[in-house]
């Protein structure tokens, strides 16, 4: 009986080594490739997201610079308009004063 048992164990071991182990190895390799592909896709997506973020930040910085320039231009134009209005008002006040003086004399 021992010899038959040993032969059956060896036969079963050989059958497992020839039939079952290659299937497990194939499944393991497929899963490894799938996982590796997923990791590579995730890395590409992360790189694309980083590039998009950098582009967005550059555009945001450019927009802030442009807004600051527009604000400075508006302040400058506003100061110029105020100066012109004051000059016009002063001229008008001088004319009124001259007319009043002329009417008094």
PDB file of N, CA and C in Angstrom:
ATOM      1  N   UNK A   1       0.812  -1.203   0.000  1.00  0.00           N
ATOM      2  CA  UNK A   1       0.000   0.000   0.000  1.00  0.00           C
ATOM      3  C   UNK A   1       0.855   1.265   0.000  1.00  0.00           C
ATOM      4  N   UNK A   2       1.961   1.234   0.656  1.00  0.00           N
ATOM      5  CA  UNK A   2       2.817   2.419   0.715  1.00  0.00           C
ATOM      6  C   UNK A   2       3.333   2.768  -0.681  1.00  0.00           C
ATOM      7  N   UNK A   3       3.703   1.752  -1.414  1.00  0.00           N
ATOM      8  CA  UNK A   3       4.219   1.998  -2.761  1.00  0.00           C
ATOM      9  C   UNK A   3       3.122   2.592  -3.632  1.00  0.00           C
ATOM     10  N   UNK A   4       1.911   2.098  -3.526  1.00  0.00           N
ATOM     11  CA  UNK A   4       0.793   2.640  -4.294  1.00  0.00           C
ATOM     12  C   UNK A   4       0.509   4.064  -3.852  1.00  0.00           C
ATOM     13  N   UNK A   5       0.579   4.320  -2.576  1.00  0.00           N
ATOM     14  CA  UNK A   5       0.359   5.681  -2.056  1.00  0.00           C
ATOM     15  C   UNK A   5       1.409   6.645  -2.558  1.00  0.00           C
ATOM     16  N   UNK A   6       2.671   6.208  -2.539  1.00  0.00           N
ATOM     17  CA  UNK A   6       3.764   7.056  -3.022  1.00  0.00           C
ATOM     18  C   UNK A   6       3.592   7.319  -4.513  1.00  0.00           C
ATOM     19  N   UNK A   7       3.226   6.297  -5.254  1.00  0.00           N
ATOM     20  CA  UNK A   7       3.020   6.456  -6.700  1.00  0.00           C
ATOM     21  C   UNK A   7       1.862   7.423  -6.959  1.00  0.00           C
ATOM     22  N   UNK A   8       0.778   7.302  -6.207  1.00  0.00           N
ATOM     23  CA  UNK A   8      -0.352   8.216  -6.370  1.00  0.00           C
ATOM     24  C   UNK A   8       0.034   9.653  -6.008  1.00  0.00           C
ATOM     25  N   UNK A   9       0.802   9.814  -4.956  1.00  0.00           N
ATOM     26  CA  UNK A   9       1.254  11.158  -4.563  1.00  0.00           C
ATOM     27  C   UNK A   9       2.137  11.741  -5.660  1.00  0.00           C
ATOM     28  N   UNK A  10       3.064  10.943  -6.175  1.00  0.00           N
ATOM     29  CA  UNK A  10       3.927  11.422  -7.249  1.00  0.00           C
ATOM     30  C   UNK A  10       3.127  11.733  -8.504  1.00  0.00           C
ATOM     31  N   UNK A  11       2.165  10.881  -8.825  1.00  0.00           N
ATOM     32  CA  UNK A  11       1.317  11.122  -9.983  1.00  0.00           C
ATOM     33  C   UNK A  11       0.491  12.389  -9.800  1.00  0.00           C
ATOM     34  N   UNK A  12      -0.058  12.563  -8.626  1.00  0.00           N
ATOM     35  CA  UNK A  12      -0.839  13.771  -8.336  1.00  0.00           C
ATOM     36  C   UNK A  12       0.047  15.018  -8.389  1.00  0.00           C
ATOM     37  N   UNK A  13       1.253  14.919  -7.858  1.00  0.00           N
ATOM     38  CA  UNK A  13       2.193  16.035  -7.907  1.00  0.00           C
ATOM     39  C   UNK A  13       2.555  16.374  -9.346  1.00  0.00           C
ATOM     40  N   UNK A  14       2.817  15.383 -10.143  1.00  0.00           N
ATOM     41  CA  UNK A  14       3.156  15.605 -11.548  1.00  0.00           C
ATOM     42  C   UNK A  14       1.972  16.239 -12.284  1.00  0.00           C
ATOM     43  N   UNK A  15       0.750  15.758 -12.012  1.00  0.00           N
ATOM     44  CA  UNK A  15      -0.448  16.298 -12.652  1.00  0.00           C
ATOM     45  C   UNK A  15      -0.647  17.768 -12.268  1.00  0.00           C
ATOM     46  N   UNK A  16      -0.463  18.069 -11.011  1.00  0.00           N
ATOM     47  CA  UNK A  16      -0.597  19.464 -10.558  1.00  0.00           C
ATOM     48  C   UNK A  16       0.472  20.331 -11.213  1.00  0.00           C
ATOM     49  N   UNK A  17       1.717  19.824 -11.278  1.00  0.00           N
ATOM     50  CA  UNK A  17       2.807  20.593 -11.864  1.00  0.00           C
ATOM     51  C   UNK A  17       2.569  20.843 -13.349  1.00  0.00           C
ATOM     52  N   UNK A  18       1.961  19.920 -14.058  1.00  0.00           N
ATOM     53  CA  UNK A  18       1.748  20.052 -15.493  1.00  0.00           C
ATOM     54  C   UNK A  18       0.458  20.784 -15.847  1.00  0.00           C
ATOM     55  N   UNK A  19      -0.560  20.689 -15.033  1.00  0.00           N
ATOM     56  CA  UNK A  19      -1.859  21.250 -15.402  1.00  0.00           C
ATOM     57  C   UNK A  19      -2.220  22.496 -14.604  1.00  0.00           C
ATOM     58  N   UNK A  20      -2.073  22.449 -13.310  1.00  0.00           N
ATOM     59  CA  UNK A  20      -2.568  23.527 -12.453  1.00  0.00           C
ATOM     60  C   UNK A  20      -1.573  24.686 -12.363  1.00  0.00           C
ATOM     61  N   UNK A  21      -0.319  24.388 -12.141  1.00  0.00           N
ATOM     62  CA  UNK A  21       0.680  25.441 -11.943  1.00  0.00           C
ATOM     63  C   UNK A  21       0.799  26.359 -13.164  1.00  0.00           C
ATOM     64  N   UNK A  22       0.843  25.855 -14.392  1.00  0.00           N
ATOM     65  CA  UNK A  22       0.912  26.773 -15.541  1.00  0.00           C
ATOM     66  C   UNK A  22      -0.290  27.713 -15.629  1.00  0.00           C
ATOM     67  N   UNK A  23      -1.451  27.215 -15.275  1.00  0.00           N
ATOM     68  CA  UNK A  23      -2.642  28.087 -15.289  1.00  0.00           C
ATOM     69  C   UNK A  23      -2.510  29.198 -14.254  1.00  0.00           C
ATOM     70  N   UNK A  24      -2.039  28.839 -13.068  1.00  0.00           N
ATOM     71  CA  UNK A  24      -1.841  29.859 -12.037  1.00  0.00           C
ATOM     72  C   UNK A  24      -0.786  30.871 -12.475  1.00  0.00           C
ATOM     73  N   UNK A  25       0.281  30.371 -13.080  1.00  0.00           N
ATOM     74  CA  UNK A  25       1.325  31.290 -13.551  1.00  0.00           C
ATOM     75  C   UNK A  25       0.804  32.218 -14.636  1.00  0.00           C
ATOM     76  N   UNK A  26      -0.018  31.681 -15.534  1.00  0.00           N
ATOM     77  CA  UNK A  26      -0.605  32.512 -16.591  1.00  0.00           C
ATOM     78  C   UNK A  26      -1.517  33.583 -15.996  1.00  0.00           C
ATOM     79  N   UNK A  27      -2.373  33.186 -15.056  1.00  0.00           N
ATOM     80  CA  UNK A  27      -3.255  34.148 -14.399  1.00  0.00           C
ATOM     81  C   UNK A  27      -2.450  35.208 -13.653  1.00  0.00           C
ATOM     82  N   UNK A  28      -1.396  34.767 -12.979  1.00  0.00           N
ATOM     83  CA  UNK A  28      -0.544  35.702 -12.240  1.00  0.00           C
ATOM     84  C   UNK A  28       0.100  36.704 -13.199  1.00  0.00           C
ATOM     85  N   UNK A  29       0.593  36.226 -14.328  1.00  0.00           N
ATOM     86  CA  UNK A  29       1.224  37.106 -15.307  1.00  0.00           C
ATOM     87  C   UNK A  29       0.215  38.097 -15.898  1.00  0.00           C
ATOM     88  N   UNK A  30      -0.987  37.626 -16.213  1.00  0.00           N
ATOM     89  CA  UNK A  30      -2.027  38.510 -16.747  1.00  0.00           C
ATOM     90  C   UNK A  30      -2.395  39.594 -15.737  1.00  0.00           C
ATOM     91  N   UNK A  31      -2.551  39.200 -14.505  1.00  0.00           N
ATOM     92  CA  UNK A  31      -2.895  40.183 -13.470  1.00  0.00           C
ATOM     93  C   UNK A  31      -1.760  41.176 -13.260  1.00  0.00           C
ATOM     94  N   UNK A  32      -0.543  40.687 -13.308  1.00  0.00           N
ATOM     95  CA  UNK A  32       0.613  41.578 -13.167  1.00  0.00           C
ATOM     96  C   UNK A  32       0.640  42.592 -14.297  1.00  0.00           C
ATOM     97  N   UNK A  33       0.398  42.129 -15.531  1.00  0.00           N
ATOM     98  CA  UNK A  33       0.373  43.041 -16.677  1.00  0.00           C
ATOM     99  C   UNK A  33      -0.765  44.040 -16.554  1.00  0.00           C
ATOM    100  N   UNK A  34      -1.923  43.579 -16.099  1.00  0.00           N
ATOM    101  CA  UNK A  34      -3.069  44.474 -15.919  1.00  0.00           C
ATOM    102  C   UNK A  34      -2.759  45.540 -14.873  1.00  0.00           C
ATOM    103  N   UNK A  35      -2.186  45.123 -13.780  1.00  0.00           N
ATOM    104  CA  UNK A  35      -1.846  46.081 -12.712  1.00  0.00           C
ATOM    105  C   UNK A  35      -0.789  47.057 -13.198  1.00  0.00           C
ATOM    106  N   UNK A  36       0.225  46.551 -13.895  1.00  0.00           N
ATOM    107  CA  UNK A  36       1.285  47.419 -14.404  1.00  0.00           C
ATOM    108  C   UNK A  36       0.712  48.428 -15.405  1.00  0.00           C
ATOM    109  N   UNK A  37      -0.191  47.955 -16.276  1.00  0.00           N
ATOM    110  CA  UNK A  37      -0.840  48.863 -17.225  1.00  0.00           C
ATOM    111  C   UNK A  37      -1.645  49.935 -16.504  1.00  0.00           C
ATOM    112  N   UNK A  38      -2.323  49.528 -15.445  1.00  0.00           N
ATOM    113  CA  UNK A  38      -3.099  50.504 -14.662  1.00  0.00           C
ATOM    114  C   UNK A  38      -2.198  51.527 -14.001  1.00  0.00           C
ATOM    115  N   UNK A  39      -1.068  51.072 -13.502  1.00  0.00           N
ATOM    116  CA  UNK A  39      -0.128  51.997 -12.867  1.00  0.00           C
ATOM    117  C   UNK A  39       0.410  52.984 -13.900  1.00  0.00           C
ATOM    118  N   UNK A  40       0.748  52.483 -15.094  1.00  0.00           N
ATOM    119  CA  UNK A  40       1.267  53.365 -16.138  1.00  0.00           C
ATOM    120  C   UNK A  40       0.209  54.379 -16.577  1.00  0.00           C
ATOM    121  N   UNK A  41      -1.038  53.935 -16.712  1.00  0.00           N
ATOM    122  CA  UNK A  41      -2.113  54.869 -17.066  1.00  0.00           C
ATOM    123  C   UNK A  41      -2.299  55.918 -15.978  1.00  0.00           C
ATOM    124  N   UNK A  42      -2.223  55.496 -14.738  1.00  0.00           N
ATOM    125  CA  UNK A  42      -2.369  56.441 -13.626  1.00  0.00           C
ATOM    126  C   UNK A  42      -1.225  57.449 -13.620  1.00  0.00           C
ATOM    127  N   UNK A  43      -0.013  56.994 -13.911  1.00  0.00           N
ATOM    128  CA  UNK A  43       1.125  57.910 -13.956  1.00  0.00           C
ATOM    129  C   UNK A  43       0.968  58.913 -15.098  1.00  0.00           C
ATOM    130  N   UNK A  44       0.496  58.438 -16.265  1.00  0.00           N
ATOM    131  CA  UNK A  44       0.266  59.355 -17.392  1.00  0.00           C
ATOM    132  C   UNK A  44      -0.817  60.373 -17.037  1.00  0.00           C
ATOM    133  N   UNK A  45      -1.887  59.892 -16.414  1.00  0.00           N
ATOM    134  CA  UNK A  45      -2.972  60.799 -16.025  1.00  0.00           C
ATOM    135  C   UNK A  45      -2.483  61.822 -15.015  1.00  0.00           C
ATOM    136  N   UNK A  46      -1.637  61.384 -14.100  1.00  0.00           N
ATOM    137  CA  UNK A  46      -1.099  62.308 -13.103  1.00  0.00           C
ATOM    138  C   UNK A  46      -0.199  63.348 -13.770  1.00  0.00           C
ATOM    139  N   UNK A  47       0.603  62.919 -14.738  1.00  0.00           N
ATOM    140  CA  UNK A  47       1.469  63.860 -15.456  1.00  0.00           C
ATOM    141  C   UNK A  47       0.629  64.863 -16.244  1.00  0.00           C
ATOM    142  N   UNK A  48      -0.435  64.386 -16.877  1.00  0.00           N
ATOM    143  CA  UNK A  48      -1.321  65.290 -17.620  1.00  0.00           C
ATOM    144  C   UNK A  48      -2.003  66.277 -16.676  1.00  0.00           C
ATOM    145  N   UNK A  49      -2.430  65.799 -15.527  1.00  0.00           N
ATOM    146  CA  UNK A  49      -3.076  66.679 -14.546  1.00  0.00           C
ATOM    147  C   UNK A  49      -2.092  67.728 -14.039  1.00  0.00           C
ATOM    148  N   UNK A  50      -0.854  67.325 -13.820  1.00  0.00           N
ATOM    149  CA  UNK A  50       0.162  68.266 -13.360  1.00  0.00           C
ATOM    150  C   UNK A  50       0.420  69.331 -14.425  1.00  0.00           C
ATOM    151  N   UNK A  51       0.501  68.899 -15.690  1.00  0.00           N
ATOM    152  CA  UNK A  51       0.712  69.857 -16.782  1.00  0.00           C
ATOM    153  C   UNK A  51      -0.472  70.819 -16.886  1.00  0.00           C
ATOM    154  N   UNK A  52      -1.682  70.294 -16.745  1.00  0.00           N
ATOM    155  CA  UNK A  52      -2.874  71.145 -16.801  1.00  0.00           C
ATOM    156  C   UNK A  52      -2.882  72.138 -15.640  1.00  0.00           C
ATOM    157  N   UNK A  53      -2.472  71.686 -14.459  1.00  0.00           N
ATOM    158  CA  UNK A  53      -2.417  72.576 -13.297  1.00  0.00           C
ATOM    159  C   UNK A  53      -1.398  73.686 -13.519  1.00  0.00           C
ATOM    160  N   UNK A  54      -0.226  73.330 -14.044  1.00  0.00           N
ATOM    161  CA  UNK A  54       0.797  74.342 -14.305  1.00  0.00           C
ATOM    162  C   UNK A  54       0.303  75.354 -15.341  1.00  0.00           C
ATOM    163  N   UNK A  55      -0.379  74.856 -16.384  1.00  0.00           N
ATOM    164  CA  UNK A  55      -0.935  75.751 -17.411  1.00  0.00           C
ATOM    165  C   UNK A  55      -1.972  76.680 -16.787  1.00  0.00           C
ATOM    166  N   UNK A  56      -2.848  76.118 -15.952  1.00  0.00           N
ATOM    167  CA  UNK A  56      -3.878  76.916 -15.289  1.00  0.00           C
ATOM    168  C   UNK A  56      -3.246  77.987 -14.402  1.00  0.00           C
ATOM    169  N   UNK A  57      -2.214  77.592 -13.639  1.00  0.00           N
ATOM    170  CA  UNK A  57      -1.555  78.551 -12.761  1.00  0.00           C
ATOM    171  C   UNK A  57      -0.875  79.655 -13.558  1.00  0.00           C
ATOM    172  N   UNK A  58      -0.290  79.310 -14.705  1.00  0.00           N
ATOM    173  CA  UNK A  58       0.333  80.317 -15.555  1.00  0.00           C
ATOM    174  C   UNK A  58      -0.723  81.274 -16.108  1.00  0.00           C
ATOM    175  N   UNK A  59      -1.854  80.725 -16.540  1.00  0.00           N
ATOM    176  CA  UNK A  59      -2.934  81.572 -17.052  1.00  0.00           C
ATOM    177  C   UNK A  59      -3.486  82.466 -15.942  1.00  0.00           C
ATOM    178  N   UNK A  60      -3.603  81.919 -14.750  1.00  0.00           N
ATOM    179  CA  UNK A  60      -4.107  82.694 -13.625  1.00  0.00           C
ATOM    180  C   UNK A  60      -3.151  83.835 -13.294  1.00  0.00           C
ATOM    181  N   UNK A  61      -1.858  83.546 -13.290  1.00  0.00           N
ATOM    182  CA  UNK A  61      -0.871  84.593 -13.020  1.00  0.00           C
ATOM    183  C   UNK A  61      -0.930  85.672 -14.096  1.00  0.00           C
ATOM    184  N   UNK A  62      -1.076  85.252 -15.345  1.00  0.00           N
ATOM    185  CA  UNK A  62      -1.178  86.211 -16.451  1.00  0.00           C
ATOM    186  C   UNK A  62      -2.436  87.068 -16.302  1.00  0.00           C
ATOM    187  N   UNK A  63      -3.536  86.435 -15.940  1.00  0.00           N
ATOM    188  CA  UNK A  63      -4.791  87.181 -15.754  1.00  0.00           C
ATOM    189  C   UNK A  63      -4.666  88.171 -14.598  1.00  0.00           C
ATOM    190  N   UNK A  64      -3.980  87.763 -13.532  1.00  0.00           N
ATOM    191  CA  UNK A  64      -3.789  88.683 -12.404  1.00  0.00           C
ATOM    192  C   UNK A  64      -2.926  89.870 -12.814  1.00  0.00           C
ATOM    193  N   UNK A  65      -1.878  89.599 -13.581  1.00  0.00           N
ATOM    194  CA  UNK A  65      -1.023  90.694 -14.057  1.00  0.00           C
ATOM    195  C   UNK A  65      -1.811  91.646 -14.949  1.00  0.00           C
ATOM    196  N   UNK A  66      -2.617  91.072 -15.833  1.00  0.00           N
ATOM    197  CA  UNK A  66      -3.430  91.897 -16.730  1.00  0.00           C
ATOM    198  C   UNK A  66      -4.441  92.719 -15.930  1.00  0.00           C
ATOM    199  N   UNK A  67      -5.056  92.108 -14.927  1.00  0.00           N
ATOM    200  CA  UNK A  67      -6.021  92.838 -14.095  1.00  0.00           C
ATOM    201  C   UNK A  67      -5.335  93.975 -13.343  1.00  0.00           C
ATOM    202  N   UNK A  68      -4.136  93.718 -12.843  1.00  0.00           N
ATOM    203  CA  UNK A  68      -3.396  94.770 -12.143  1.00  0.00           C
ATOM    204  C   UNK A  68      -3.062  95.904 -13.094  1.00  0.00           C
ATOM    205  N   UNK A  69      -2.680  95.577 -14.332  1.00  0.00           N
ATOM    206  CA  UNK A  69      -2.362  96.599 -15.326  1.00  0.00           C
ATOM    207  C   UNK A  69      -3.606  97.422 -15.664  1.00  0.00           C
ATOM    208  N   UNK A  70      -4.737  96.734 -15.839  1.00  0.00           N
ATOM    209  CA  UNK A  70      -5.989  97.443 -16.133  1.00  0.00           C
ATOM    210  C   UNK A  70      -6.368  98.354 -14.974  1.00  0.00           C
ATOM    211  N   UNK A  71      -6.200  97.865 -13.751  1.00  0.00           N
ATOM    212  CA  UNK A  71      -6.524  98.673 -12.573  1.00  0.00           C
ATOM    213  C   UNK A  71      -5.628  99.902 -12.502  1.00  0.00           C
ATOM    214  N   UNK A  72      -4.336  99.707 -12.757  1.00  0.00           N
ATOM    215  CA  UNK A  72      -3.410 100.847 -12.734  1.00  0.00           C
ATOM    216  C   UNK A  72      -3.741 101.854 -13.826  1.00  0.00           C
ATOM    217  N   UNK A  73      -4.091 101.355 -15.023  1.00  0.00           N
ATOM    218  CA  UNK A  73      -4.487 102.245 -16.116  1.00  0.00           C
ATOM    219  C   UNK A  73      -5.744 103.031 -15.754  1.00  0.00           C
ATOM    220  N   UNK A  74      -6.697 102.339 -15.121  1.00  0.00           N
ATOM    221  CA  UNK A  74      -7.942 103.007 -14.730  1.00  0.00           C
ATOM    222  C   UNK A  74      -7.670 104.084 -13.682  1.00  0.00           C
ATOM    223  N   UNK A  75      -6.785 103.795 -12.725  1.00  0.00           N
ATOM    224  CA  UNK A  75      -6.433 104.805 -11.723  1.00  0.00           C
ATOM    225  C   UNK A  75      -5.780 106.006 -12.383  1.00  0.00           C
ATOM    226  N   UNK A  76      -4.891 105.740 -13.319  1.00  0.00           N
ATOM    227  CA  UNK A  76      -4.194 106.812 -14.020  1.00  0.00           C
ATOM    228  C   UNK A  76      -5.178 107.655 -14.822  1.00  0.00           C
ATOM    229  N   UNK A  77      -6.064 106.983 -15.553  1.00  0.00           N
ATOM    230  CA  UNK A  77      -7.061 107.714 -16.327  1.00  0.00           C
ATOM    231  C   UNK A  77      -8.007 108.489 -15.414  1.00  0.00           C
ATOM    232  N   UNK A  78      -8.365 107.873 -14.300  1.00  0.00           N
ATOM    233  CA  UNK A  78      -9.242 108.569 -13.350  1.00  0.00           C
ATOM    234  C   UNK A  78      -8.575 109.810 -12.789  1.00  0.00           C
ATOM    235  N   UNK A  79      -7.300 109.721 -12.453  1.00  0.00           N
ATOM    236  CA  UNK A  79      -6.578 110.883 -11.940  1.00  0.00           C
ATOM    237  C   UNK A  79      -6.472 111.964 -13.015  1.00  0.00           C
ATOM    238  N   UNK A  80      -6.259 111.552 -14.263  1.00  0.00           N
ATOM    239  CA  UNK A  80      -6.167 112.516 -15.358  1.00  0.00           C
ATOM    240  C   UNK A  80      -7.505 113.221 -15.579  1.00  0.00           C
ATOM    241  N   UNK A  81      -8.581 112.442 -15.533  1.00  0.00           N
ATOM    242  CA  UNK A  81      -9.918 113.028 -15.708  1.00  0.00           C
ATOM    243  C   UNK A  81     -10.214 114.016 -14.583  1.00  0.00           C
ATOM    244  N   UNK A  82      -9.877 113.647 -13.354  1.00  0.00           N
ATOM    245  CA  UNK A  82     -10.098 114.554 -12.217  1.00  0.00           C
ATOM    246  C   UNK A  82      -9.290 115.826 -12.385  1.00  0.00           C
ATOM    247  N   UNK A  83      -8.044 115.709 -12.817  1.00  0.00           N
ATOM    248  CA  UNK A  83      -7.205 116.901 -13.020  1.00  0.00           C
ATOM    249  C   UNK A  83      -7.805 117.787 -14.101  1.00  0.00           C
ATOM    250  N   UNK A  84      -8.261 117.183 -15.209  1.00  0.00           N
ATOM    251  CA  UNK A  84      -8.880 117.976 -16.280  1.00  0.00           C
ATOM    252  C   UNK A  84     -10.150 118.665 -15.788  1.00  0.00           C
ATOM    253  N   UNK A  85     -10.970 117.944 -15.006  1.00  0.00           N
ATOM    254  CA  UNK A  85     -12.210 118.537 -14.496  1.00  0.00           C
ATOM    255  C   UNK A  85     -11.905 119.677 -13.528  1.00  0.00           C
ATOM    256  N   UNK A  86     -10.873 119.511 -12.711  1.00  0.00           N
ATOM    257  CA  UNK A  86     -10.497 120.597 -11.798  1.00  0.00           C
ATOM    258  C   UNK A  86     -10.011 121.815 -12.583  1.00  0.00           C
ATOM    259  N   UNK A  87      -9.218 121.560 -13.627  1.00  0.00           N
ATOM    260  CA  UNK A  87      -8.732 122.669 -14.448  1.00  0.00           C
ATOM    261  C   UNK A  87      -9.901 123.376 -15.120  1.00  0.00           C
ATOM    262  N   UNK A  88     -10.841 122.609 -15.666  1.00  0.00           N
ATOM    263  CA  UNK A  88     -12.024 123.210 -16.305  1.00  0.00           C
ATOM    264  C   UNK A  88     -12.849 123.985 -15.280  1.00  0.00           C
ATOM    265  N   UNK A  89     -12.992 123.402 -14.103  1.00  0.00           N
ATOM    266  CA  UNK A  89     -13.768 124.088 -13.062  1.00  0.00           C
ATOM    267  C   UNK A  89     -13.077 125.374 -12.635  1.00  0.00           C
ATOM    268  N   UNK A  90     -11.734 125.321 -12.529  1.00  0.00           N
ATOM    269  CA  UNK A  90     -10.993 126.526 -12.150  1.00  0.00           C
ATOM    270  C   UNK A  90     -11.125 127.603 -13.235  1.00  0.00           C
ATOM    271  N   UNK A  91     -11.043 127.179 -14.511  1.00  0.00           N
ATOM    272  CA  UNK A  91     -11.215 128.140 -15.604  1.00  0.00           C
ATOM    273  C   UNK A  91     -12.605 128.758 -15.563  1.00  0.00           C
ATOM    274  N   UNK A  92     -13.605 127.925 -15.334  1.00  0.00           N
ATOM    275  CA  UNK A  92     -14.982 128.423 -15.258  1.00  0.00           C
ATOM    276  C   UNK A  92     -15.139 129.368 -14.058  1.00  0.00           C
ATOM    277  N   UNK A  93     -14.526 129.007 -12.953  1.00  0.00           N
ATOM    278  CA  UNK A  93     -14.601 129.883 -11.777  1.00  0.00           C
ATOM    279  C   UNK A  93     -13.902 131.210 -12.063  1.00  0.00           C
ATOM    280  N   UNK A  94     -12.771 131.163 -12.745  1.00  0.00           N
ATOM    281  CA  UNK A  94     -12.062 132.404 -13.098  1.00  0.00           C
ATOM    282  C   UNK A  94     -12.914 133.264 -14.024  1.00  0.00           C
ATOM    283  N   UNK A  95     -13.589 132.660 -15.018  1.00  0.00           N
ATOM    284  CA  UNK A  95     -14.455 133.425 -15.935  1.00  0.00           C
ATOM    285  C   UNK A  95     -15.614 134.059 -15.176  1.00  0.00           C
ATOM    286  N   UNK A  96     -16.207 133.300 -14.279  1.00  0.00           N
ATOM    287  CA  UNK A  96     -17.332 133.841 -13.499  1.00  0.00           C
ATOM    288  C   UNK A  96     -16.838 135.001 -12.640  1.00  0.00           C
ATOM    289  N   UNK A  97     -15.665 134.820 -12.049  1.00  0.00           N
ATOM    290  CA  UNK A  97     -15.108 135.885 -11.209  1.00  0.00           C
ATOM    291  C   UNK A  97     -14.831 137.129 -12.045  1.00  0.00           C
ATOM    292  N   UNK A  98     -14.293 136.950 -13.244  1.00  0.00           N
ATOM    293  CA  UNK A  98     -14.017 138.093 -14.123  1.00  0.00           C
ATOM    294  C   UNK A  98     -15.305 138.796 -14.517  1.00  0.00           C
ATOM    295  N   UNK A  99     -16.344 138.035 -14.864  1.00  0.00           N
ATOM    296  CA  UNK A  99     -17.625 138.650 -15.229  1.00  0.00           C
ATOM    297  C   UNK A  99     -18.209 139.422 -14.049  1.00  0.00           C
ATOM    298  N   UNK A 100     -18.095 138.804 -12.883  1.00  0.00           N
ATOM    299  CA  UNK A 100     -18.641 139.487 -11.697  1.00  0.00           C
ATOM    300  C   UNK A 100     -17.881 140.786 -11.444  1.00  0.00           C
ATOM    301  N   UNK A 101     -16.563 140.720 -11.575  1.00  0.00           N
ATOM    302  CA  UNK A 101     -15.761 141.938 -11.385  1.00  0.00           C
ATOM    303  C   UNK A 101     -16.093 142.973 -12.451  1.00  0.00           C
ATOM    304  N   UNK A 102     -16.320 142.519 -13.673  1.00  0.00           N
ATOM    305  CA  UNK A 102     -16.623 143.444 -14.767  1.00  0.00           C
ATOM    306  C   UNK A 102     -17.994 144.086 -14.535  1.00  0.00           C
ATOM    307  N   UNK A 103     -18.931 143.330 -14.021  1.00  0.00           N
ATOM    308  CA  UNK A 103     -20.264 143.893 -13.772  1.00  0.00           C
ATOM    309  C   UNK A 103     -20.250 144.862 -12.612  1.00  0.00           C
ATOM    310  N   UNK A 104     -19.370 144.602 -11.658  1.00  0.00           N
ATOM    311  CA  UNK A 104     -19.278 145.474 -10.498  1.00  0.00           C
ATOM    312  C   UNK A 104     -18.696 146.801 -10.918  1.00  0.00           C
ATOM    313  N   UNK A 105     -17.775 146.833 -11.824  1.00  0.00           N
ATOM    314  CA  UNK A 105     -17.119 148.086 -12.198  1.00  0.00           C
ATOM    315  C   UNK A 105     -17.939 148.771 -13.186  1.00  0.00           C
TER     316      UNK A 105
END
